[in-house]
Coordinates of C-alpha atoms and ligand atoms in Angstrom, one line a residue:
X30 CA -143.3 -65.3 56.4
X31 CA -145.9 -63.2 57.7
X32 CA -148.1 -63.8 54.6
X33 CA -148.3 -67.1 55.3
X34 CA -149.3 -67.2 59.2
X35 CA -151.6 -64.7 58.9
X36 CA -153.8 -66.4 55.9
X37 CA -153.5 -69.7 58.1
X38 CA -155.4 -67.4 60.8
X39 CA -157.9 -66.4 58.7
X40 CA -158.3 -70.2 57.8
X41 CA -158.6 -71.4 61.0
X42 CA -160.8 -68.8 62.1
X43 CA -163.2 -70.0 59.7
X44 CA -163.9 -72.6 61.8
X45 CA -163.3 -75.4 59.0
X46 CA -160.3 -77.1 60.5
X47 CA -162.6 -77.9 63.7
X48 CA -164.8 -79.6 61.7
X49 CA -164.3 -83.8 62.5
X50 CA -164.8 -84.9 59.0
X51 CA -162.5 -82.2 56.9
X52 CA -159.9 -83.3 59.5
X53 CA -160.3 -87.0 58.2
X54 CA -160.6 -86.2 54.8
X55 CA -157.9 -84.1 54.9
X56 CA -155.9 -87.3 56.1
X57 CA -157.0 -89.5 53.4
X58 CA -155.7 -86.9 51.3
X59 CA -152.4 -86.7 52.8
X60 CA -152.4 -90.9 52.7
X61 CA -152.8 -90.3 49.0
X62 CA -150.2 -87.9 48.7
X63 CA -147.9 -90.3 50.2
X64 CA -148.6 -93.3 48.8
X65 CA -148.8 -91.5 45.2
X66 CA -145.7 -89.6 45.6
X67 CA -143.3 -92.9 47.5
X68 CA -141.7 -93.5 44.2
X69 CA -140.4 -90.0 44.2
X70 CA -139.5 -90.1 48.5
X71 CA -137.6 -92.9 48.0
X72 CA -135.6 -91.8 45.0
X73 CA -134.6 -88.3 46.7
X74 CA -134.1 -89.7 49.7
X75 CA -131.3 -92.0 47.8
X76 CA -130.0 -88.9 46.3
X77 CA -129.8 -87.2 49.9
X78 CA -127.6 -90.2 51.7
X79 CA -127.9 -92.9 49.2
X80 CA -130.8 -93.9 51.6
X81 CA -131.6 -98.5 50.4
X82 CA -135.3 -98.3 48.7
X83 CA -136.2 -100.6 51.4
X84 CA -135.2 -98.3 54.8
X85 CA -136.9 -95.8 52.6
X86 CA -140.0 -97.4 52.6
X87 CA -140.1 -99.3 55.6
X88 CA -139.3 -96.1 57.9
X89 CA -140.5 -92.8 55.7
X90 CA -143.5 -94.4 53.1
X91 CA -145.1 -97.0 55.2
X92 CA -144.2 -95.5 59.0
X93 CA -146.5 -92.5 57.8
X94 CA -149.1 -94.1 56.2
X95 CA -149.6 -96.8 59.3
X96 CA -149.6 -93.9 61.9
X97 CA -152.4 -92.1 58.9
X98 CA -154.7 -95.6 59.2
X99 CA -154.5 -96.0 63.0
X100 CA -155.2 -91.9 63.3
X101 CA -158.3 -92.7 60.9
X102 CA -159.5 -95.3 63.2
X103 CA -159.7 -93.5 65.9
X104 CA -160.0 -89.8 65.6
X105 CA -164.0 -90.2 66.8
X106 CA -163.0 -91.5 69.7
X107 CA -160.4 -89.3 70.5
X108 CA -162.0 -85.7 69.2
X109 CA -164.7 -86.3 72.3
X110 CA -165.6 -84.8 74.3
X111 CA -165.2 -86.7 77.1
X112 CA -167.4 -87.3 80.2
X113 CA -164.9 -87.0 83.6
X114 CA -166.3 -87.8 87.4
X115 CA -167.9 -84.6 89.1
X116 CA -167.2 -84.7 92.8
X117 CA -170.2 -84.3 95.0
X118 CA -169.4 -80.6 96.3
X119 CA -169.9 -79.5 93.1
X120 CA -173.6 -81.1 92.4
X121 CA -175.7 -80.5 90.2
X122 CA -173.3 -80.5 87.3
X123 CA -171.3 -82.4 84.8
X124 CA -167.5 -82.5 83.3
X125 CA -166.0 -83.1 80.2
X126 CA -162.8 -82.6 78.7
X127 CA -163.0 -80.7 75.2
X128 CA -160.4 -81.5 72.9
X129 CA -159.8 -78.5 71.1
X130 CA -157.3 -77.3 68.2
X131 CA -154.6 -74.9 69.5
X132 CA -154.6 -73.1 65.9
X133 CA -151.4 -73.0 63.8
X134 CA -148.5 -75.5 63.8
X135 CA -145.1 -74.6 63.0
X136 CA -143.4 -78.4 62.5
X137 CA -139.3 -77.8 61.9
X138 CA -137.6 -81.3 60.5
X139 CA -134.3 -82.8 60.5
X140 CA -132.3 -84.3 58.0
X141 CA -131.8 -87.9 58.2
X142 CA -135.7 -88.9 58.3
X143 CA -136.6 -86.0 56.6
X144 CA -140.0 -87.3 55.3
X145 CA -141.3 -89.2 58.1
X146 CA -140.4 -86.4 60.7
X147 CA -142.8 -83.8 59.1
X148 CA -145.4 -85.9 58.2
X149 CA -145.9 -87.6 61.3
X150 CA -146.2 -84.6 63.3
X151 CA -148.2 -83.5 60.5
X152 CA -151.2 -86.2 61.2
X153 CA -151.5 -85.0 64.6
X154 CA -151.8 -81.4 63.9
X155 CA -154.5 -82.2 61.3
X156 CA -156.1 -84.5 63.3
X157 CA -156.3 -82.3 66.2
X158 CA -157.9 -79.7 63.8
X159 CA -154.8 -77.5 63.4
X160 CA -153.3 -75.6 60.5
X161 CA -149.8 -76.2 59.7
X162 CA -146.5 -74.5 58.3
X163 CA -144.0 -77.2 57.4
X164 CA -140.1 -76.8 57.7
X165 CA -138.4 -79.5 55.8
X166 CA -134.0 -79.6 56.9
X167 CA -132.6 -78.0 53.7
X168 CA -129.6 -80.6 54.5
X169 CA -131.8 -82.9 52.6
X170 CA -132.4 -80.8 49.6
X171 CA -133.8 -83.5 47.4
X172 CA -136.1 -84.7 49.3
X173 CA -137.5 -81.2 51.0
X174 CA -138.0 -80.3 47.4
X175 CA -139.9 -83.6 47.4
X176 CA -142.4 -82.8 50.3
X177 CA -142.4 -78.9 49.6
X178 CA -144.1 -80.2 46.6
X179 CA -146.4 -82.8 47.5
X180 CA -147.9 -80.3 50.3
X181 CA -148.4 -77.3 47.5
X182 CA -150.0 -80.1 45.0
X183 CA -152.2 -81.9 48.5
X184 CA -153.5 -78.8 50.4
X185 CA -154.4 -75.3 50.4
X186 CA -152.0 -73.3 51.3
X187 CA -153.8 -71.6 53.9
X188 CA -154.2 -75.0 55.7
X189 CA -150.7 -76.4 55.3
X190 CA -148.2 -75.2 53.5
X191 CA -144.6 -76.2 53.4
X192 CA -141.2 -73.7 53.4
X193 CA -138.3 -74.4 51.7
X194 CA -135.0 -73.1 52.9
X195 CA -132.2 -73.0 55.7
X196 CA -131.3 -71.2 59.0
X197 CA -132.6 -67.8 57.7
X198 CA -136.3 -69.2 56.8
X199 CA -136.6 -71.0 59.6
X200 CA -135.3 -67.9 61.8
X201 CA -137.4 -65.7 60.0
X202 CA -140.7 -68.3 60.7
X203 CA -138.9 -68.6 64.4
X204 CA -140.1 -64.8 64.0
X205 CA -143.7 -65.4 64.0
X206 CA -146.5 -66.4 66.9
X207 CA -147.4 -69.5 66.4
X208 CA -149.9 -71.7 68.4
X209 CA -147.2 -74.6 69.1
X210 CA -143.8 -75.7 67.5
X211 CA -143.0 -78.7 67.1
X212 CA -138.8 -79.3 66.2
X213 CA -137.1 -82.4 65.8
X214 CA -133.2 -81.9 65.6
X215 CA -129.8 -81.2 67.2
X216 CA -129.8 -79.6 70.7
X217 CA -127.9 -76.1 69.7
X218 CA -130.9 -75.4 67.4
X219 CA -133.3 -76.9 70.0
X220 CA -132.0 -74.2 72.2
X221 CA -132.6 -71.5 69.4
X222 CA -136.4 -72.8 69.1
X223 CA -136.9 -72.5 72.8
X224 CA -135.7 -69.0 73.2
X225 CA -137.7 -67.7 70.2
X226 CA -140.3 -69.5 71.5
X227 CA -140.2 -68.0 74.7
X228 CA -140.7 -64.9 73.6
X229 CA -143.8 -65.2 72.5
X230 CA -144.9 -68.2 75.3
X231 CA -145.5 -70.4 72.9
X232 CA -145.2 -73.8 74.0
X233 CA -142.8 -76.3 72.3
X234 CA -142.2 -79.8 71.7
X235 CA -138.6 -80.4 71.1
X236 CA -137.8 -84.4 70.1
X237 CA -133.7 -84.2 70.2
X238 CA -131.0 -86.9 70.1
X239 CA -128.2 -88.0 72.5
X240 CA -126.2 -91.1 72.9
X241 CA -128.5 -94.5 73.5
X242 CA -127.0 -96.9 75.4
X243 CA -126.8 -100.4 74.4
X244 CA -126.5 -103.1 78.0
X245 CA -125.6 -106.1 76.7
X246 CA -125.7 -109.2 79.4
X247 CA -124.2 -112.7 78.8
X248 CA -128.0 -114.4 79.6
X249 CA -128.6 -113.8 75.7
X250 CA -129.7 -115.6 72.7
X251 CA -126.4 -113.9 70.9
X252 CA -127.3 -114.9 67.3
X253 CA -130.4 -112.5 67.3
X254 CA -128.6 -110.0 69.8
X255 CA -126.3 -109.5 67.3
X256 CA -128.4 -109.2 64.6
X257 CA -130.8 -106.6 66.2
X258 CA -127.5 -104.3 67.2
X259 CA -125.7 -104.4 63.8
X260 CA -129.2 -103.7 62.2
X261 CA -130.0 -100.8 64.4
X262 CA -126.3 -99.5 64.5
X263 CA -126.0 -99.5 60.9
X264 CA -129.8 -99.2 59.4
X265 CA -129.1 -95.5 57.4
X266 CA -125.7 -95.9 58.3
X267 CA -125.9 -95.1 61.8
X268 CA -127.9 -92.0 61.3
X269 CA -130.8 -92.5 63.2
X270 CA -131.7 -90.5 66.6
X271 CA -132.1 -93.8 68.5
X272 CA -129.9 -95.7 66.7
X273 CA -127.5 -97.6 69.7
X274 CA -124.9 -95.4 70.2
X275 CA -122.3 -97.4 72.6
X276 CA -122.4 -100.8 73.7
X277 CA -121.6 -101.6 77.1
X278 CA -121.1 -105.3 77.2
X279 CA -120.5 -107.9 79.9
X280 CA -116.7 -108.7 79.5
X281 CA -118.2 -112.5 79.8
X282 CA -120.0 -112.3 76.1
X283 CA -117.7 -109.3 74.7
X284 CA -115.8 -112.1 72.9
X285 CA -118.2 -114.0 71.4
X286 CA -121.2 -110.7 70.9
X287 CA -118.1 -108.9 68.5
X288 CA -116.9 -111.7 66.5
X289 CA -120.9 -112.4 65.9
X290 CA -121.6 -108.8 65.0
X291 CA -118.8 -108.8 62.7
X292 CA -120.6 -111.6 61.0
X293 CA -123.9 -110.3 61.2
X294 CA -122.0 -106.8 59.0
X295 CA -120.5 -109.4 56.8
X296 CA -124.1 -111.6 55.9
X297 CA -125.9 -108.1 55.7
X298 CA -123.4 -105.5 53.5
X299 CA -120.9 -108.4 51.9
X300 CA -116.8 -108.4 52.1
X301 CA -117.1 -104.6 50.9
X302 CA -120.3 -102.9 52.0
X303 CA -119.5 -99.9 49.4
X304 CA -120.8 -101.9 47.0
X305 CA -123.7 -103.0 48.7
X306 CA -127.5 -101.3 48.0
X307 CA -128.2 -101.6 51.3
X308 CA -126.1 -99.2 53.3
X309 CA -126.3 -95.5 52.9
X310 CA -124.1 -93.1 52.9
X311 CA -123.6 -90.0 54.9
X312 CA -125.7 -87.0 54.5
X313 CA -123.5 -84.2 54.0
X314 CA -119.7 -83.4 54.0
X315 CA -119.9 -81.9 57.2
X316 CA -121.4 -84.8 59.0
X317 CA -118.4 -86.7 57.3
X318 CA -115.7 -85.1 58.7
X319 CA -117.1 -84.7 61.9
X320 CA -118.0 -89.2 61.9
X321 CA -114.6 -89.6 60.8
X322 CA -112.8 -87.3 63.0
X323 CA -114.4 -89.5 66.1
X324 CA -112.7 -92.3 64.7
X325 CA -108.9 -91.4 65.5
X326 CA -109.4 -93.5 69.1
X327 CA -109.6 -97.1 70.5
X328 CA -108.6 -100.3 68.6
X329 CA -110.7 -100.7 65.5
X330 CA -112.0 -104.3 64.9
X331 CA -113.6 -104.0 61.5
X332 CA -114.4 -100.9 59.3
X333 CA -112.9 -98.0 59.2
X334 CA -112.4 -97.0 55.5
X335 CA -113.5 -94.0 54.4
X336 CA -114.3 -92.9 50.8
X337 CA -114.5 -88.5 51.0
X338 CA -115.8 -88.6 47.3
X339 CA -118.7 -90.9 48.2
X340 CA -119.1 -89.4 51.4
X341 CA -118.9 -93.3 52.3
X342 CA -118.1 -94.5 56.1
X343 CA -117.6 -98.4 56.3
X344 CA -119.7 -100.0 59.1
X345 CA -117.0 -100.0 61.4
X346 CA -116.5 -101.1 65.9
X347 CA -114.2 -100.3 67.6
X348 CA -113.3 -101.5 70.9
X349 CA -111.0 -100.2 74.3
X350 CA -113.0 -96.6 74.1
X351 CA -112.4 -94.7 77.3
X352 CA -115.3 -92.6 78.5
X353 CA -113.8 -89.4 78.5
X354 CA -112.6 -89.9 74.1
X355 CA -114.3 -88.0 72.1
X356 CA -116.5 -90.8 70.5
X357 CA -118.2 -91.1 74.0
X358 CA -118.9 -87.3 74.5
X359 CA -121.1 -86.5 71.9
X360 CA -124.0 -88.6 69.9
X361 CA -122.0 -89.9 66.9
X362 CA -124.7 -90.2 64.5
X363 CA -123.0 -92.7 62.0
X364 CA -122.1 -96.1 61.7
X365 CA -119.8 -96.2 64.4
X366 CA -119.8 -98.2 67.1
X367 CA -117.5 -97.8 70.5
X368 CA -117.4 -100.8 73.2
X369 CA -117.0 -100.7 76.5
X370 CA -116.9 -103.2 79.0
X371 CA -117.7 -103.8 82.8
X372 CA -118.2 -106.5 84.6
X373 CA -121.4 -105.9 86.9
X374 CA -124.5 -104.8 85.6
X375 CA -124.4 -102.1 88.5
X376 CA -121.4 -100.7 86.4
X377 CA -123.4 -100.1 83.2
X378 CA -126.3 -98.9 85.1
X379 CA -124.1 -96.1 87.3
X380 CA -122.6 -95.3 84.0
X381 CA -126.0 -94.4 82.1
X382 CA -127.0 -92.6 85.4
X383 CA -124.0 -90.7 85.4
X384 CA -125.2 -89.2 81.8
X385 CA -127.5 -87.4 80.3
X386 CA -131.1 -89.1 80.0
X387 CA -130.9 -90.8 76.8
X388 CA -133.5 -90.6 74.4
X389 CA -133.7 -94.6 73.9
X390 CA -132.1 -97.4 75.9
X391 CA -131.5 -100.8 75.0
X392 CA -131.3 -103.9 77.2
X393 CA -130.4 -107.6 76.4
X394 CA -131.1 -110.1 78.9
X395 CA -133.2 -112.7 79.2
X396 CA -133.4 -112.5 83.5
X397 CA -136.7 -110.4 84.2
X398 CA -135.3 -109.2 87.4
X399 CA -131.9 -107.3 85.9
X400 CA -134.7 -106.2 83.1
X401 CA -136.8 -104.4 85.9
X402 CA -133.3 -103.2 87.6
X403 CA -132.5 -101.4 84.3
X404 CA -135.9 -100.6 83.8
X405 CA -136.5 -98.9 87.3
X406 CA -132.6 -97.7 87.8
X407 CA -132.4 -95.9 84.6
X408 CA -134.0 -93.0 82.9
X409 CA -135.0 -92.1 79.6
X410 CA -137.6 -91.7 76.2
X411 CA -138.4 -95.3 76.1
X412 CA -136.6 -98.5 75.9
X413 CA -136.3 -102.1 74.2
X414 CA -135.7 -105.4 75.9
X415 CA -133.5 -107.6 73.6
X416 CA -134.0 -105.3 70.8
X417 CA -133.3 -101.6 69.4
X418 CA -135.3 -98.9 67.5
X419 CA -138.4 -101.1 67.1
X420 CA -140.5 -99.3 69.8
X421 CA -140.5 -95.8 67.6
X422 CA -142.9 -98.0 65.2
X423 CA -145.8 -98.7 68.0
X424 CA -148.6 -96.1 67.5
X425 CA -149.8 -97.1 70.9
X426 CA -146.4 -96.2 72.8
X427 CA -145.4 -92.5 73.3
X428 CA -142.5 -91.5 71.4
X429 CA -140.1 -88.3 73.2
X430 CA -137.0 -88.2 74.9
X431 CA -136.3 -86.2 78.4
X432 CA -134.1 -83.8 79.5
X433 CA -131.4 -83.1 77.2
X434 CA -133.0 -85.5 74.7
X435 CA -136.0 -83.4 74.7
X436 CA -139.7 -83.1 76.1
X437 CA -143.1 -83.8 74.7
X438 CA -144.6 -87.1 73.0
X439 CA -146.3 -87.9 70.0
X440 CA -147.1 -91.1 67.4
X441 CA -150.9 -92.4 67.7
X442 CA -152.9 -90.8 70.1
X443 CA -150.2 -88.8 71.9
X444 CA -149.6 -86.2 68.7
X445 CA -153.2 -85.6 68.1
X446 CA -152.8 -84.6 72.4
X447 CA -149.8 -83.1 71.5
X448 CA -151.9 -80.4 69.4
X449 CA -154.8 -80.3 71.4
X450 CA -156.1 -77.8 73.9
X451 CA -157.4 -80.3 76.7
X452 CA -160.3 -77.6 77.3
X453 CA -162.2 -78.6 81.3
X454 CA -165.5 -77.7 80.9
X455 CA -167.8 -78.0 84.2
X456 CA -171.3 -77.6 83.1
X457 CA -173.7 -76.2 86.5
X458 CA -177.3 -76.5 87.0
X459 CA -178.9 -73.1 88.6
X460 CA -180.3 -76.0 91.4
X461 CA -178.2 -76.2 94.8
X462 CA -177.1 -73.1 94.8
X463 CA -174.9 -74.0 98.1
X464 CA -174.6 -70.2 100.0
X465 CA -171.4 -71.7 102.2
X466 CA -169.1 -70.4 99.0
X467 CA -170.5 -66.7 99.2
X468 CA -169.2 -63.8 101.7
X469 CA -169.8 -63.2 104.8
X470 CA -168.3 -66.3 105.4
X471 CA -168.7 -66.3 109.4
X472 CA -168.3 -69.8 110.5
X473 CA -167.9 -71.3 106.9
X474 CA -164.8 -72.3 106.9
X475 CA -165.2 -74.7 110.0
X476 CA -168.3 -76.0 108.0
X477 CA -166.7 -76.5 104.5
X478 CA -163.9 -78.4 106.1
X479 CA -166.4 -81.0 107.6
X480 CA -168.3 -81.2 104.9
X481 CA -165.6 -81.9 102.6
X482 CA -164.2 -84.8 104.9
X483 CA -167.6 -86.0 104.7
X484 CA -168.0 -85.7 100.6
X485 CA -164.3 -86.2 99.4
Ligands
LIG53 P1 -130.7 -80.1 60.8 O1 -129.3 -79.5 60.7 O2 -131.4 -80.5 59.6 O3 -131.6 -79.0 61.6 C1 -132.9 -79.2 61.9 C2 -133.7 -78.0 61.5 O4 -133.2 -76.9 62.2 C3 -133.7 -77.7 60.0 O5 -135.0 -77.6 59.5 C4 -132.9 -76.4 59.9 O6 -133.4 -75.6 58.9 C5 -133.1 -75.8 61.3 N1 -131.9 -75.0 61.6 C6 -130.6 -75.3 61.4 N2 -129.8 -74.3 61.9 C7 -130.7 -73.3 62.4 C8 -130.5 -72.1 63.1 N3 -129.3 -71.6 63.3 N4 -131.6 -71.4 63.5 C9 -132.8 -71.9 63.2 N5 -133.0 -73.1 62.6 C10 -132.0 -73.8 62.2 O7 -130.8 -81.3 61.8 P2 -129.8 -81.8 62.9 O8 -129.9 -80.9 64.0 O9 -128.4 -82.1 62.3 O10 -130.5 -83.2 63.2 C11 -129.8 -84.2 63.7 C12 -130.2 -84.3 65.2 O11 -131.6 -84.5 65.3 C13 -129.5 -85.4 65.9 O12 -129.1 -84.9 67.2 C14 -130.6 -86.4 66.1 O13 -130.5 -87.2 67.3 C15 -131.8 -85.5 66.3 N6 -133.0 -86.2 65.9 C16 -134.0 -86.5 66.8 C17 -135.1 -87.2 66.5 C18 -136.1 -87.5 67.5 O14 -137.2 -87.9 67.1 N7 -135.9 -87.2 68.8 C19 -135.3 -87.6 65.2 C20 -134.3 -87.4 64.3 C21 -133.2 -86.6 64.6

């Protein structure tokens, strides 16, 4: 992999990268690419996990090419530099923040968005001026032969280039120095990248997963709450970072919320969602077992068939979970969904404190004072009031989890920070050369502090 870092180097040392509009035609390129190559995204991503055309488009094709427009819109703005307050003590002078680009990227991916999550990074490090080494999840091999391809037929190779590969290729790129990672997956490897990475101090943005709670209240309209669950639970079968991962419902509405989701399954997938285009199926053997193994507990209430050869897991609920099952101790990350059920608000609250940070939270109710009790009593990466998943598609809003769901933020203007070096620049006159700074400093000290009540 050496090869390849070295001759971004070179690149970027040219100076090119810097250069505001090779950044932005660089993106229209890459909007191109994307929009030239969606027939071929959506088909390998269907191939990967039976992935429906539309989910395909609507979060891989079109998520990337509305975060490329808004990026174009705005890079000017944001590449500055930018003119900050100078505090008196420090006359005659001016500030201003320099965005610079850090140098060379190394973006890792995951499986189940496996387009979207290396492009989008991808727009920030361009935009911010970067090079970049792609790392498509080999777990989707159709479609990380689909991107590993567009990126050698869009770019030179010394700008971005893309590797194809598993563990060992991305161990062996985990070899080099790199200016920044950026890795979206599981938490073991998450740890992997941090170590490596702190070897050679380079800093890291790690976008992981968790469970994401789902609060549901009785104060609801429960037609659309219903809808917007079963579409989040089950939109690419459940495999979806901040899909909802539990419900915890009001025993008031648990009746009534089930028997609607149920219905909501039944309008979107049919009698027998196998045979329906719109619901995917499970990425990899491995992932089925494990889905299917956290089944075993609780009372189903619809779903539960399996189909091994099809690597097919019916949209299934299941209700009576206990905390301490296994479905409620690690992120499930299919189309399963556990209920549990309190009776105060407080209950669900303590119960999401008790946790780990998720990386999304979900809230139904329509009473604005339990919204700002979850709101200020809970936290986590962001969160939707009576809704799920929608906020990841906001440009405006930063996307990242915390703690165990990981650090850092990007979409919109937060990757292009994300891969910038926020450079201070204080630019002196040689006027008002204040002496009180220089040795021997004598009374001084009693002087500055005056002053500086006086000026601050
Ligand atoms: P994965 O297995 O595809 O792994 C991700 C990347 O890590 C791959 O590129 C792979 O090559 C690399 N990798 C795997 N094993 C490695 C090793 N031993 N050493 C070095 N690199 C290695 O993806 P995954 O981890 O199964 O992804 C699913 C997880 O990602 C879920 O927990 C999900 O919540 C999380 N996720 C988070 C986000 C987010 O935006 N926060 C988005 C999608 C997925």
């Amino acid at each position: 992999m050496a090869p390849i870092v070295q001759a971004q180097r070179e690149f970027f040392s040219t100076g090119k990268t810097r250069e505001l509009d090779f950044r932005l035609r660089q993106l229209e390129v890459l909007k191109d690419a994307v929009g030239g190559n969606a027939s071929r995204i959506v088909r390998a991503l269907k191939e990967d996990m039976g992935k429906p055309a539309f989910e395909a488009h609507v979060a891989e094709v079109s998520q990337v090419i509305t975060g490329i427009d808004y990026t174009l819109k705005r890079l000017r703005g944001w590449a500055g530099p930018h003119r900050v307050h100078t505090p008196v003590y420090l006359f005659l002078a001016s500030s201003r923040i320099h965005p610079e680009p850090v140098g060379v990227a190394l973006i890792i991916g995951p499986w189940n968005y496996p387009m979207d999550l290396v492009i989008e990074p991808l727009v920030g490090a361009i935009a911010a001026g970067n090079c970049a080494v792609l790392k498509p999840s080999e777990v989707a091999p159709a479609t990380s032969e689909v991107v590993c391809s567009m990126v050698r037929e869009t770019f030179d190779p010394a700008f971005v280039t893309a590797v194809e590969g598993g563990a060992p290729e991305t161990q062996a790129l985990l070899a080099e120095k790199f200016d920044h990672i950026f890795y979206t997956g599981g938490t073991v490897v998450g740890r992997i990248v941090m170590q490596k990475a702190a070897e050679q101090l380079t800093p890291v943005t790690l976008e992981l997963g968790g469970k994401s709670p789902c609060i549901v209240e009785p104060d609801i309209d429960l037609a659309v709450a219903a809808r917007r669950i079963t579409w989040g639970k089950y939109f690419n079968a459940g495999q979806t970072c901040i899909a909802p991962d539990y419900l915890l419902v009001n025993s008031e509405v648990k009746g009534e919320l089930l028997q609607a989701i149920e219905r909501c399954k039944t309008d979107f997938y049919g009698e027998d969602p196998m045979q329906s285009p719109d619901f995917a199926r499970i990425v990899s053997d491995k992932h089925f077992e494990r889905v299917t193994a956290l089944m075993g507990e609780g009372d189903i209430v619809f779903g539960g068939q399996t189909d091994a050869a099809q690597r097919y897991i019916a949209p299934t609920l299941i209700d009576n979970v206990k905390p301490e099952q296994k479905i409620m101790q690690e992120e499930i990350f299919g189309p399963v969904l556990p209920v549990l059920t309190y009776t105060y608000l407080q209950e669900a609250i303590d119960f999401v404190r008790e946790r780990p940070r998720p990386l999304s939270l979900y809230a139904f109710t329509r009473d604005r004072e339990k919204q700002s009790r979850v709101l200020r009593e809970t936290i986590s990466g962001g969160v939707c009031i009576n809704d799920t998943m929608v906020h990841y598609s906001n440009p405006r809003l930063p996307f990242g989890g915390i703690g165990t769901s990981g650090f850092g933020r990007y979409h919109g203007r937060w990757s292009f920070d994300t891969f910038s070096n926020m450079k201070a620049v204080v630019d002196r006159s040689f006027h008002f050369d204040i002496y009180l700074r220089y040795p021997p400093y004598r009374n001084a000290q009693k002087l500055t502090q005056k002053l500086l009540r006086f000026i601050t």
